[in-house]
Tab-separated table of C-alpha atoms in Angstrom:
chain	number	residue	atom	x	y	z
E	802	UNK	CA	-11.183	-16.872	3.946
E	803	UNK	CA	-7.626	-16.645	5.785
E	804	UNK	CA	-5.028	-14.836	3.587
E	805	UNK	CA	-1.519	-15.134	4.454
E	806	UNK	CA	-1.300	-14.321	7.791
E	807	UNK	CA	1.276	-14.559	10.653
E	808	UNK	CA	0.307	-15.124	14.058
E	809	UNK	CA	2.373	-13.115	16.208
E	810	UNK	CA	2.963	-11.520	20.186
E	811	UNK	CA	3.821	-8.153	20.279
E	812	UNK	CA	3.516	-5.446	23.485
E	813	UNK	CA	1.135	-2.423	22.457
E	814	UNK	CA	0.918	-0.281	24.777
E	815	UNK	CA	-3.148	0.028	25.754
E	816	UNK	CA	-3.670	3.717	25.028
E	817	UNK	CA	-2.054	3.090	21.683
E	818	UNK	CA	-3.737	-0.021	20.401
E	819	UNK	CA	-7.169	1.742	21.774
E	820	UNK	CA	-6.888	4.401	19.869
E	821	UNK	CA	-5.932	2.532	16.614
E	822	UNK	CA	-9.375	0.823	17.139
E	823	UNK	CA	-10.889	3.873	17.643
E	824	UNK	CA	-9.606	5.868	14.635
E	825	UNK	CA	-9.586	2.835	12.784
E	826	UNK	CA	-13.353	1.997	13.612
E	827	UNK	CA	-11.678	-1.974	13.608
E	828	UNK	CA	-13.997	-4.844	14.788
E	829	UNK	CA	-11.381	-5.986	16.679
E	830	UNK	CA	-7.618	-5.386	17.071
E	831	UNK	CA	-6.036	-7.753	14.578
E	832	UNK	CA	-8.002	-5.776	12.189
E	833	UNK	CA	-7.234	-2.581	13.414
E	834	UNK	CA	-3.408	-3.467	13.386
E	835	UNK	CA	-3.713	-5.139	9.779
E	836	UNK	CA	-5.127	-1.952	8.642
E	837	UNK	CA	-2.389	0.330	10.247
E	838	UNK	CA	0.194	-1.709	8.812
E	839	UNK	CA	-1.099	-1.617	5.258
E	840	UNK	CA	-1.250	2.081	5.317
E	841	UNK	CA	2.267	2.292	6.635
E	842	UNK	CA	3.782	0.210	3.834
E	843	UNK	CA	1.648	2.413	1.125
E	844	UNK	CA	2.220	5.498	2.344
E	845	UNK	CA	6.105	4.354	2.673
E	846	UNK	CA	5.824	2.984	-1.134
E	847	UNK	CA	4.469	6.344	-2.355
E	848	UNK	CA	7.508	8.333	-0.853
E	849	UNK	CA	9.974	6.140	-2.760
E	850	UNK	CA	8.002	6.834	-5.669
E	851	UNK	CA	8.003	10.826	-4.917
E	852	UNK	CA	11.593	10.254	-4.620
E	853	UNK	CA	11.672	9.585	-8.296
E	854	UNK	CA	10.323	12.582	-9.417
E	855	UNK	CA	12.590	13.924	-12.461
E	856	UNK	CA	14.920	10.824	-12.002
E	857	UNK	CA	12.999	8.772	-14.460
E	858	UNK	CA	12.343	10.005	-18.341
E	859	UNK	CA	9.040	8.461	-19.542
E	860	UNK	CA	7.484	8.684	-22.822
E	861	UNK	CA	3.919	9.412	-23.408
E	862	UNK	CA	3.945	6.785	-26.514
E	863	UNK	CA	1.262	4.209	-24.823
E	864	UNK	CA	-0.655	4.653	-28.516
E	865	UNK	CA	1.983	3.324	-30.543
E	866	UNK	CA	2.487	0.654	-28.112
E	867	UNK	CA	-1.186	-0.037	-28.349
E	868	UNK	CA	-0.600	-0.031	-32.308
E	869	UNK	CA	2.264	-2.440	-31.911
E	870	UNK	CA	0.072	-4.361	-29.613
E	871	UNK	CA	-2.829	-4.851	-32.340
E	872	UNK	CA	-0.309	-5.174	-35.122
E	873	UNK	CA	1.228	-8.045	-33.491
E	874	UNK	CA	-2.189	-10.052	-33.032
């Protein structure tokens, strides 16, 4: 099954997109690039969260949220 998915042209150099595969162990190099690109965008979503360390005050309350939860059923 075909998620959303963009067909595009881009210029990789050969040494590059050969060694993607390679670390990558990729069938092919749609796959390989797919997979690059995923772990890009986490790894970039994880530093904005580390960014947010001490910005943010959270409770440690999730048990009376549960006991709102079950009280509201």
């Amino acid at each position: 099954i075909l998620e959303n998915r963009m067909r595009t042209t881009i210029n990789i150099k050969d040494e590059v997109i050969k060694q993607v595969v390679e670390y990558t162990g990729a069938k092919n190099m749609s796959q390989a690039v797919n997979e690059v690109l995923e772990t890009f965008v986490r790894e970039k979503r994880k530093q904005k969260l580390f960014k947010l360390k001490g910005k943010l005050k959270l409770e440690d309350n999730w048990q009376k949220l549960r006991e709102m939860e079950i009280d509201e059923a």
